[in-house]
Tab-separated table of C-alpha atoms in Angstrom:
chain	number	residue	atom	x	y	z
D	1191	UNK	CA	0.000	0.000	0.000
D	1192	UNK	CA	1.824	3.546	-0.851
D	1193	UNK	CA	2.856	5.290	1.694
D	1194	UNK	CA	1.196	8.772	2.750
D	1195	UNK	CA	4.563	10.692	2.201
D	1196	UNK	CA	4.637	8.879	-1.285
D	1197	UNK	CA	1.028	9.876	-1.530
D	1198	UNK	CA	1.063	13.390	-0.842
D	1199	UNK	CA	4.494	13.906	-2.829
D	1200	UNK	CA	2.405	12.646	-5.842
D	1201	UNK	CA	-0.059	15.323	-5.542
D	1202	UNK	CA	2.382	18.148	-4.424
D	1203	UNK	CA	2.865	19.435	-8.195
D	1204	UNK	CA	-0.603	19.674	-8.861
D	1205	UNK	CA	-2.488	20.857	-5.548
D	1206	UNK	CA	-0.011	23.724	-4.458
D	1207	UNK	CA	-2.175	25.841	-6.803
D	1208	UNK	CA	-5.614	24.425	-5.710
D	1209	UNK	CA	-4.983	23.612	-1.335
D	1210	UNK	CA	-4.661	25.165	1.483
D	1211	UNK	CA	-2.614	22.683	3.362
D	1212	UNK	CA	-2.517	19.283	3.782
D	1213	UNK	CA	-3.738	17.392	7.034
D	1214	UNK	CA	-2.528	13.997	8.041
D	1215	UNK	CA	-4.886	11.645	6.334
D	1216	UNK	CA	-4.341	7.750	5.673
D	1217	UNK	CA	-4.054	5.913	2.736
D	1218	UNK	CA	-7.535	5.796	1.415
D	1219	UNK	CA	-8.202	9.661	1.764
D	1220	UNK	CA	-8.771	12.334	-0.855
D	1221	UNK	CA	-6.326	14.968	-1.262
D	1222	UNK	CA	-7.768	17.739	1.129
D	1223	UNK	CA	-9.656	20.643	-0.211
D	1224	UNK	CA	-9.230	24.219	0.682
D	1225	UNK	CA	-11.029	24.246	3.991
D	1226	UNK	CA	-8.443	21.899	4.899
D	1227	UNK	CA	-5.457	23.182	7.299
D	1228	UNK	CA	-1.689	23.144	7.464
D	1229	UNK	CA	-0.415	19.354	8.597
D	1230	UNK	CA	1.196	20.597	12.658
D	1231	UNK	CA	5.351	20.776	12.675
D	1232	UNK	CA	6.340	18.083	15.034
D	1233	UNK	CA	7.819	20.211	17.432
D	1234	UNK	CA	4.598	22.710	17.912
D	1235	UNK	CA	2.362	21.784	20.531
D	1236	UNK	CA	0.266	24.517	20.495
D	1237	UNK	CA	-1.065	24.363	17.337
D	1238	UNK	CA	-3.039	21.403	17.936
D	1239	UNK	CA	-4.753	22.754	20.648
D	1240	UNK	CA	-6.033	26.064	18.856
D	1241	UNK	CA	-6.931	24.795	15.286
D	1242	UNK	CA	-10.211	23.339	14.696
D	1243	UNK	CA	-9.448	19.872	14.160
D	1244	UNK	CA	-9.849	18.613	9.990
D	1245	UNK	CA	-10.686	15.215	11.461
D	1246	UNK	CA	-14.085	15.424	13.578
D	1247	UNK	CA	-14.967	12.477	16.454
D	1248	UNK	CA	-18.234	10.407	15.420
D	1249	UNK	CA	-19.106	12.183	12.966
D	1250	UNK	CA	-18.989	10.788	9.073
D	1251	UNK	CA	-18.013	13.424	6.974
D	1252	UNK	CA	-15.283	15.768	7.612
D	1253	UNK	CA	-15.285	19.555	7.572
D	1254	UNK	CA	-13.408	19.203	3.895
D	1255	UNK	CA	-15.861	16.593	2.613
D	1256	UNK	CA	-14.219	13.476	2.826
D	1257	UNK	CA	-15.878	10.584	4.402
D	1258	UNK	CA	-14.030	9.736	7.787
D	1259	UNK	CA	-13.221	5.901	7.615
D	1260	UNK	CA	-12.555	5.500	11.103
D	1261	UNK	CA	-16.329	6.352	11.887
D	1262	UNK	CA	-17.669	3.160	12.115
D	1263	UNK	CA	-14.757	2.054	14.930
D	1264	UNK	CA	-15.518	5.638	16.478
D	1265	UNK	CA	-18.856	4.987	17.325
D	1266	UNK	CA	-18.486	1.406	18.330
D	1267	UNK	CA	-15.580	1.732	20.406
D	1268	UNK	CA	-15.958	5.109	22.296
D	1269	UNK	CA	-13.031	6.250	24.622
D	1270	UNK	CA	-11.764	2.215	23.815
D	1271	UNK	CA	-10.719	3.222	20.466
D	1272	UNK	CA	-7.550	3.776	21.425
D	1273	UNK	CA	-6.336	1.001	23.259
D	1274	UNK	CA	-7.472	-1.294	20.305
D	1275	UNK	CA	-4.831	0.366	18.327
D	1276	UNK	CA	-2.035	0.597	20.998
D	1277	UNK	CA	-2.739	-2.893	22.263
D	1278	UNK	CA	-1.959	-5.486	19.370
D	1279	UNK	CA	-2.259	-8.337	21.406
D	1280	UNK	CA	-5.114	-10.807	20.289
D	1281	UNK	CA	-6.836	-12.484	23.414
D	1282	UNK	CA	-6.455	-9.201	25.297
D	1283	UNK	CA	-8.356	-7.499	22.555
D	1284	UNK	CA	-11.101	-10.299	22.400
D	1285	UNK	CA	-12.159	-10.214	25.786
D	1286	UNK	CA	-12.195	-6.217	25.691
D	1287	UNK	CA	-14.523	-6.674	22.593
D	1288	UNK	CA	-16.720	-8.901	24.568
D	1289	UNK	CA	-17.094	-6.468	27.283
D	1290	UNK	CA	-18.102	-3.747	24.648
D	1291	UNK	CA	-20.784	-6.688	23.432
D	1292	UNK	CA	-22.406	-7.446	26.525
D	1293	UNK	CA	-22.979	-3.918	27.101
D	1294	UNK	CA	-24.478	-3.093	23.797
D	1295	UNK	CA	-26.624	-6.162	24.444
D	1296	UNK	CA	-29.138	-4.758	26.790
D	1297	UNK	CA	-31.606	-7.433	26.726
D	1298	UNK	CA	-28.792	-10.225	27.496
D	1299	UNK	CA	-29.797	-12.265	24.596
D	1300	UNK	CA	-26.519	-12.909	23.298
D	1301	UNK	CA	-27.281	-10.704	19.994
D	1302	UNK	CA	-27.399	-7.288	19.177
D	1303	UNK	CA	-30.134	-5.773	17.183
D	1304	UNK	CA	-30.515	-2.732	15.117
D	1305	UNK	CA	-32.295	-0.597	18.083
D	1306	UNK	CA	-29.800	-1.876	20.893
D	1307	UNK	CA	-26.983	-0.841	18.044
D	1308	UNK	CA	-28.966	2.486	17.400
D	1309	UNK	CA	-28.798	3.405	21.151
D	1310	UNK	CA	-25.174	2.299	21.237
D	1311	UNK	CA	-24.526	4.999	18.805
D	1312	UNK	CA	-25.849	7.698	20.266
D	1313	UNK	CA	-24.311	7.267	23.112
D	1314	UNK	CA	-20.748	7.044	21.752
D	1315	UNK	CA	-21.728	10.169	19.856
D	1316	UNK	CA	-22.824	11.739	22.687
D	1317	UNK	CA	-19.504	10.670	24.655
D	1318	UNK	CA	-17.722	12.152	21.862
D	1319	UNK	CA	-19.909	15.778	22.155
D	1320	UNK	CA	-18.041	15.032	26.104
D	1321	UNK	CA	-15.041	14.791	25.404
D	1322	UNK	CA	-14.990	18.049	22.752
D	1323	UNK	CA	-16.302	19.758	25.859
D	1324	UNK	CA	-13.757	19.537	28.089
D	1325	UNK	CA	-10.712	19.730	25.988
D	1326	UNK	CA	-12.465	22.699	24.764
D	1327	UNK	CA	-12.201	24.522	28.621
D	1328	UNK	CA	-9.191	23.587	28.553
D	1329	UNK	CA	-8.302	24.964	24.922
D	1330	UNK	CA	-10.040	28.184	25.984
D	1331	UNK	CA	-7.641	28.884	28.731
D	1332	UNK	CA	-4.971	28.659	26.553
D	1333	UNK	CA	-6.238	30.907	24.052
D	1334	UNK	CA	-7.771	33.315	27.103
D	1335	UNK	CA	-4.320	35.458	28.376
D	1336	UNK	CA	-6.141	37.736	30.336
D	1337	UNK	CA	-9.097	35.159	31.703
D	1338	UNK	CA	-12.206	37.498	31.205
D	1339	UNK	CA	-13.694	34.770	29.804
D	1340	UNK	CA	-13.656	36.655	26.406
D	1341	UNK	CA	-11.420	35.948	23.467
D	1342	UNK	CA	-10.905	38.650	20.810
D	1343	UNK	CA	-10.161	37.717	17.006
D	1344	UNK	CA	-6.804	39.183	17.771
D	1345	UNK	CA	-6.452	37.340	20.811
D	1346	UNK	CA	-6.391	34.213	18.943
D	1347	UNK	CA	-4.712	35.683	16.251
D	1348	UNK	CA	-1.630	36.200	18.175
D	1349	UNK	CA	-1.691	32.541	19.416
D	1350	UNK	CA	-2.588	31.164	16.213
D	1351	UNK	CA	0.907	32.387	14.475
D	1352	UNK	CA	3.259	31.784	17.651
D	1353	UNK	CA	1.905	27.768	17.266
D	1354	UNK	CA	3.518	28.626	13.465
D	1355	UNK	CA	6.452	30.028	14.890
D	1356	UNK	CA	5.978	33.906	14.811
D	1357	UNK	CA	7.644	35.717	17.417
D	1358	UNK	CA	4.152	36.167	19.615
D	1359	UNK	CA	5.794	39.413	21.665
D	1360	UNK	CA	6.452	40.740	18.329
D	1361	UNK	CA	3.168	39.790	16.653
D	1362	UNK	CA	1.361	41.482	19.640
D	1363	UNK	CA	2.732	44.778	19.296
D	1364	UNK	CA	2.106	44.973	15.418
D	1365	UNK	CA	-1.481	44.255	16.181
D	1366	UNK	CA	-1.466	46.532	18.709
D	1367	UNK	CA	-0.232	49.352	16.533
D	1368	UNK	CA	-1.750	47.997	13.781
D	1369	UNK	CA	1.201	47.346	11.819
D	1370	UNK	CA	1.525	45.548	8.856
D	1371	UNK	CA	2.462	41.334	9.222
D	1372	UNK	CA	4.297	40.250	7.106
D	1373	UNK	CA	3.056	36.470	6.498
D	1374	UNK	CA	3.409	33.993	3.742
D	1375	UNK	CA	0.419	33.910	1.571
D	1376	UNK	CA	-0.669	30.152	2.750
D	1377	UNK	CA	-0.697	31.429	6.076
D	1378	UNK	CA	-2.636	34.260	5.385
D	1379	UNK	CA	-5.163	31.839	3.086
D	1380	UNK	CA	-5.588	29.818	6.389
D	1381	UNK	CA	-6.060	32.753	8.711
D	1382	UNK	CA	-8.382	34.032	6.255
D	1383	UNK	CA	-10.449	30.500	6.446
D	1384	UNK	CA	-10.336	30.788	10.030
D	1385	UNK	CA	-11.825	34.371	10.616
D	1386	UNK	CA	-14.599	33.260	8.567
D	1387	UNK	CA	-15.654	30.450	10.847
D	1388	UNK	CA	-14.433	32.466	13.630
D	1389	UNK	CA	-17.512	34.876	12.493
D	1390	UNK	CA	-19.642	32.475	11.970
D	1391	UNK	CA	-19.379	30.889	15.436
D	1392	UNK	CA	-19.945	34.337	17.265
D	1393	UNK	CA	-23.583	34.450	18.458
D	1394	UNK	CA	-26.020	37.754	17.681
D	1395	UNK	CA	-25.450	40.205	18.813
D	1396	UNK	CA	-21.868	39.813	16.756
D	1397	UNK	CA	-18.534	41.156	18.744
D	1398	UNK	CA	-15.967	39.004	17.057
D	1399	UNK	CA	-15.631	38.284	20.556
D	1400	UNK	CA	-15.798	34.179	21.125
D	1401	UNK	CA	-17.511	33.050	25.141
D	1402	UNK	CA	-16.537	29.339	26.049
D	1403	UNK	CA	-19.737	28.284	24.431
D	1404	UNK	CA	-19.007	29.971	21.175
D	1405	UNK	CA	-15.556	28.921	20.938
D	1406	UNK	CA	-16.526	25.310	21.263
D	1407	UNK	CA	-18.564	26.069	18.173
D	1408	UNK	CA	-15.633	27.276	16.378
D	1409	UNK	CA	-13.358	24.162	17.337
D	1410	UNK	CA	-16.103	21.809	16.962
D	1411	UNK	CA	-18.811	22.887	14.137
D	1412	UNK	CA	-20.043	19.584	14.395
D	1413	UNK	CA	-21.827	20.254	17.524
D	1414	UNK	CA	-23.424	23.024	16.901
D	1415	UNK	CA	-26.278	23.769	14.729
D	1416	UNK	CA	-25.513	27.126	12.985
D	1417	UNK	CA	-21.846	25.939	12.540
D	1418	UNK	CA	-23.152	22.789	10.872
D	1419	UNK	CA	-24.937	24.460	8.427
D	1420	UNK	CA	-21.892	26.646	7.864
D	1421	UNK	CA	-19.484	23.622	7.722
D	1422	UNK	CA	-22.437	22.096	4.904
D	1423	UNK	CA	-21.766	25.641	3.004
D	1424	UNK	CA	-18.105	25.277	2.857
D	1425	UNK	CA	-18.539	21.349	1.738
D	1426	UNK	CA	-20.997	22.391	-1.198
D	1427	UNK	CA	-18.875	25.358	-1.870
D	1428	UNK	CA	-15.981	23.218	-2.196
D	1429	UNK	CA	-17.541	20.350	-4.179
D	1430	UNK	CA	-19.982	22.149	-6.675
D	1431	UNK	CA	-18.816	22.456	-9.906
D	1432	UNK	CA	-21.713	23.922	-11.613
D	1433	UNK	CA	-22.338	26.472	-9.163
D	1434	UNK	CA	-26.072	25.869	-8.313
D	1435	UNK	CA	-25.222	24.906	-4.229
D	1436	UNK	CA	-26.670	21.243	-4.711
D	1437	UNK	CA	-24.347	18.343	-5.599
D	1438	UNK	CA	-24.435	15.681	-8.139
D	1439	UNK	CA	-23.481	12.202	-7.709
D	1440	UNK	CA	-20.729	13.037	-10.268
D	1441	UNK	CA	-19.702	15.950	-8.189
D	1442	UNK	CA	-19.728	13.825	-5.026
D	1443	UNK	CA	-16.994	11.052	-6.842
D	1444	UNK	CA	-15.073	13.462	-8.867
D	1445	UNK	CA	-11.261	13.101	-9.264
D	1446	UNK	CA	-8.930	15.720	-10.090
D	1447	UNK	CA	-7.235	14.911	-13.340
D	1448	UNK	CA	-3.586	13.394	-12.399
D	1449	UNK	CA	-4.562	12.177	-9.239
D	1450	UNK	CA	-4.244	8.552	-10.087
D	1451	UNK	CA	-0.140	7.748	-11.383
D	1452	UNK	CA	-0.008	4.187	-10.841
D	1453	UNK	CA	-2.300	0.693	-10.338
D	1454	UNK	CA	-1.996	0.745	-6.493
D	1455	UNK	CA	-3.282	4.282	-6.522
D	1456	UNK	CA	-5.985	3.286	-9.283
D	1457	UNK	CA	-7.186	0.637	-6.515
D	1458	UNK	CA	-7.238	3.187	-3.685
D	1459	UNK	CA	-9.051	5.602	-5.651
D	1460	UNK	CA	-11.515	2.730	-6.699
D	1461	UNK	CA	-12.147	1.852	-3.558
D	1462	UNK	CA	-12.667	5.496	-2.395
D	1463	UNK	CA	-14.926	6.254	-5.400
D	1464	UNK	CA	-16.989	3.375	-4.347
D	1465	UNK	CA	-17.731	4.131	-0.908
D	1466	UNK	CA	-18.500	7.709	-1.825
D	1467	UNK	CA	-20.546	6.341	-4.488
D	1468	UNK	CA	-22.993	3.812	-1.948
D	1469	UNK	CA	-23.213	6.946	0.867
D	1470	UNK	CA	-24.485	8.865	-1.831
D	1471	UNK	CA	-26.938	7.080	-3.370
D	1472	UNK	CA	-28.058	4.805	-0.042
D	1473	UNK	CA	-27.736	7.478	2.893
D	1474	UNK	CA	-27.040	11.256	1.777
D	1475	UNK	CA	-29.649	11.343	-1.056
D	1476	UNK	CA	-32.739	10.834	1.244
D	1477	UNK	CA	-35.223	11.242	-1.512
D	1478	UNK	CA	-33.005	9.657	-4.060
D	1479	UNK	CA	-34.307	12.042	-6.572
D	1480	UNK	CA	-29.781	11.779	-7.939
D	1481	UNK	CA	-29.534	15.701	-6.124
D	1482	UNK	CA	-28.172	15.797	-2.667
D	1483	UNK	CA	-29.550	19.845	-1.220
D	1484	UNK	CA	-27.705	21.477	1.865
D	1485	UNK	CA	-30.856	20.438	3.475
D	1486	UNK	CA	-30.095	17.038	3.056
D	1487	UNK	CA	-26.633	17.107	3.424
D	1488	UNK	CA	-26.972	18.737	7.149
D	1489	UNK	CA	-29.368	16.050	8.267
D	1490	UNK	CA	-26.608	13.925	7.088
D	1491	UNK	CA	-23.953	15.308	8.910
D	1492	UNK	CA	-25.554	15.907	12.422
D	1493	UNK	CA	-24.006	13.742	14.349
D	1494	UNK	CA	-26.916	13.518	16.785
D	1495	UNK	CA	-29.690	12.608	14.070
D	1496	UNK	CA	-31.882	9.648	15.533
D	1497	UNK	CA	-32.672	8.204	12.045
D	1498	UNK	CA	-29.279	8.131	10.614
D	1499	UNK	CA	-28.043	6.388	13.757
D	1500	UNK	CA	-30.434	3.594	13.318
D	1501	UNK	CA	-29.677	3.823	9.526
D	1502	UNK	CA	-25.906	3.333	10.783
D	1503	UNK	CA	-26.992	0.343	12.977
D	1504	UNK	CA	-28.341	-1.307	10.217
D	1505	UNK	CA	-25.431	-0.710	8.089
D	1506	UNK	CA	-23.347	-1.853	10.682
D	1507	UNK	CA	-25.253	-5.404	11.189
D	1508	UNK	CA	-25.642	-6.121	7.520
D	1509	UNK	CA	-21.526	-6.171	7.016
D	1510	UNK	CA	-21.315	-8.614	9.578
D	1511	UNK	CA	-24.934	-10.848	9.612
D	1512	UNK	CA	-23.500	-14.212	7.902
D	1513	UNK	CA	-26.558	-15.692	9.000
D	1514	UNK	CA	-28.979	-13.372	7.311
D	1515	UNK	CA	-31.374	-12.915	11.023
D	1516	UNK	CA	-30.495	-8.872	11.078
D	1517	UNK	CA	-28.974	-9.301	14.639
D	1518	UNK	CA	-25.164	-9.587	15.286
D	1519	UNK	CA	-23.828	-12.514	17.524
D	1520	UNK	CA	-20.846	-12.505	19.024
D	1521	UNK	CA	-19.205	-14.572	17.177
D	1522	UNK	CA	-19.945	-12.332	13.835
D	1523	UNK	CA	-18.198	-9.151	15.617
D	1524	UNK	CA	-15.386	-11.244	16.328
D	1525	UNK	CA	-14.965	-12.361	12.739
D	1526	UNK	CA	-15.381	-9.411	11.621
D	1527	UNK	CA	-13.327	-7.274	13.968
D	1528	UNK	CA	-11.286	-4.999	11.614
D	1529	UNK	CA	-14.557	-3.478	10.378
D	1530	UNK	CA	-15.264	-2.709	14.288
D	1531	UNK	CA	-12.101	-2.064	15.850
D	1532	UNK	CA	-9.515	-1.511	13.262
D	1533	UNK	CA	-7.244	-4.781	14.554
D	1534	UNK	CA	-7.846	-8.313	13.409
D	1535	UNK	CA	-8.464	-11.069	16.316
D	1536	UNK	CA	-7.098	-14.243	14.626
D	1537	UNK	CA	-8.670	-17.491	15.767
D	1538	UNK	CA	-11.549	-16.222	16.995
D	1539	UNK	CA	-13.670	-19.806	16.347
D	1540	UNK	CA	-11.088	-21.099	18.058
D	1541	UNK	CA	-11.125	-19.368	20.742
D	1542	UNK	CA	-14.291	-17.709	21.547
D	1543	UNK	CA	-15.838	-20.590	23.646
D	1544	UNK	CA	-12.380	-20.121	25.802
D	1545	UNK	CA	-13.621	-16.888	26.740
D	1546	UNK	CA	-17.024	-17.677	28.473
């Protein structure tokens, strides 16, 4: 499988003109589009904490309009997610996957069905909304210098370019006398990107002055309702070719010319073109009437919509149902443990009935 600095070498040539930045993103991503942001410099540690994250918790579409392929291990795994992929170690991950089981199986009937799934979801969702919450008070304070609880444009400004390695004492007294920055146009681009939702995140009566609240809207879009219609904006904005703010299922798949330079990238892409392909026509187009509408497209990506979650659950049971009863046994999660946890559990026949 090509590697992602052989991947985004590939590209470089051709999206320098067209991209922001590029995020990290695995092997089966799209190049990012420009509402994506600069990938972090290894030895910044700010920056991570003051840039709205390109890669968004439970939810299935990124702020750029890619689909996020770790969703479906998001939402099944929670807080767990990460110990799956630290811990390699087979039987350790098996019984740690039949804890998860037993507590998605509420009625103790040894399967899980699409409503006990459903509620499952929303609850890993909701654990996600958590978790943005706190690292977001925590994210505030760093971005807050003079704790009124307020931060200005400015404010975050300042912080913004000493995580890029401006000189922040110098930065803050150009501001302050209104100086002129000098800053490298992708930099600017960014800044520019980020003003915009910062804007967009600041409640009525407008101050361009962010409260905890609002700045958790501006990290998180995701979780908010007039941010999500904002993040749908920038997705059509970026997407729509034809300029009439509703997207085509040829607009959805597109590929830049060039993209594709060899047959292991002509695999990738066909694998990404099909997946975008099936969430279009199966989930995104509700009506499939072949037009996906903003309207559409935010029920789609709100994370906390009932009916997609059971949609989801279904999805989720039909990958793994060998036995064709729309419930998922144990056994069938085990098999199928990549698609729910990312690591493979060999032996599982072997060694299920060990476990009990």
């Amino acid at each position: 499988m090509m590697s992602r600095q052989a991947f985004l070498c590939s590209l470089g040539s051709l999206y320098l003109s067209l991209l922001f930045v590029f995020l990290l993103m695995d092997v089966y991503a799209r190049p990012a589009n420009n509402s994506a942001l600069k990938e972090k410099p290894a030895d910044s540690k700010d920056e991570n904490e003051i840039l709205p994250p390109d890669h968004l918790n439970g939810v299935k579409m990124e702020m750029d309009g890619h689909l996020n392929k770790e969703f479906h291990q998001e939402v099944f795994l929670g807080k767990d997610m990460e110990e799956f992929e630290e811990d390699s170690e087979p039987r350790k991950n098996r019984k740690k996957l039949m804890v998860i089981f037993s507590k998605v199986d509420i009625n103790n009937d040894k399967k899980i069905g699409a409503k006990e799934m459903q509620r499952w979801i929303m609850e890993k969702t909701d654990e996600h909304f958590q978790e943005a919450v706190e690292e977001n008070k925590m994210h505030f304070r760093a971005v807050d210098p003079d704790g009124d609880g307020h931060v200005s444009w400015d404010e975050y400004k300042i912080k913004f370019l000493a995580s890029k390695g401006f000189n922040e004492k110098e930065i803050a007294e150009k501001i302050r006398n209104n100086e002129e920055l000098k800053i490298d146009e992708e930099t600017q681009e960014v800044l520019d990107n980020l003003k915009d939702r910062w804007y967009q995140a600041d409640n009525p009566p407008p101050d361009l002055l962010l409260n905890e609240e609002e700045f958790l809207s501006f990290l998180h879009p995701e979780h908010s309702r007039g941010m999500l219609k904002f993040m749908v904006k920038e997705i059509i904005r970026d997407l729509d070719q034809d300029g009439d703010k509703k997207l085509t299922l040829s607009e959805f798949i597109s590929l830049p010319v060039g993209t594709v330079e060899n047959q292991q990238a002509q695999d990738i892409d066909d694998d990404w073109v099909k997946d975008r392909r099936k969430e279009f026509e199966e989930v995104i187009d509700a009506n499939h009437d072949g037009i996906v509408t903003m309207e559409e497209l935010e029920e789609y990506m709100d994370p906390m919509n009932e009916y997609n979650a059971l949609n989801e659950a279904k999805q989720m049971i039909a990958v793994a149902d060998e036995n064709q009863n729309h419930h998922l046994e144990l056994e069938e999660i085990l098999k199928y443990s990549e698609y729910f946890t990312g690591s493979k559990l060999m032996d599982y026949a072997r060694n299920v009935h060990e476990e009990f």
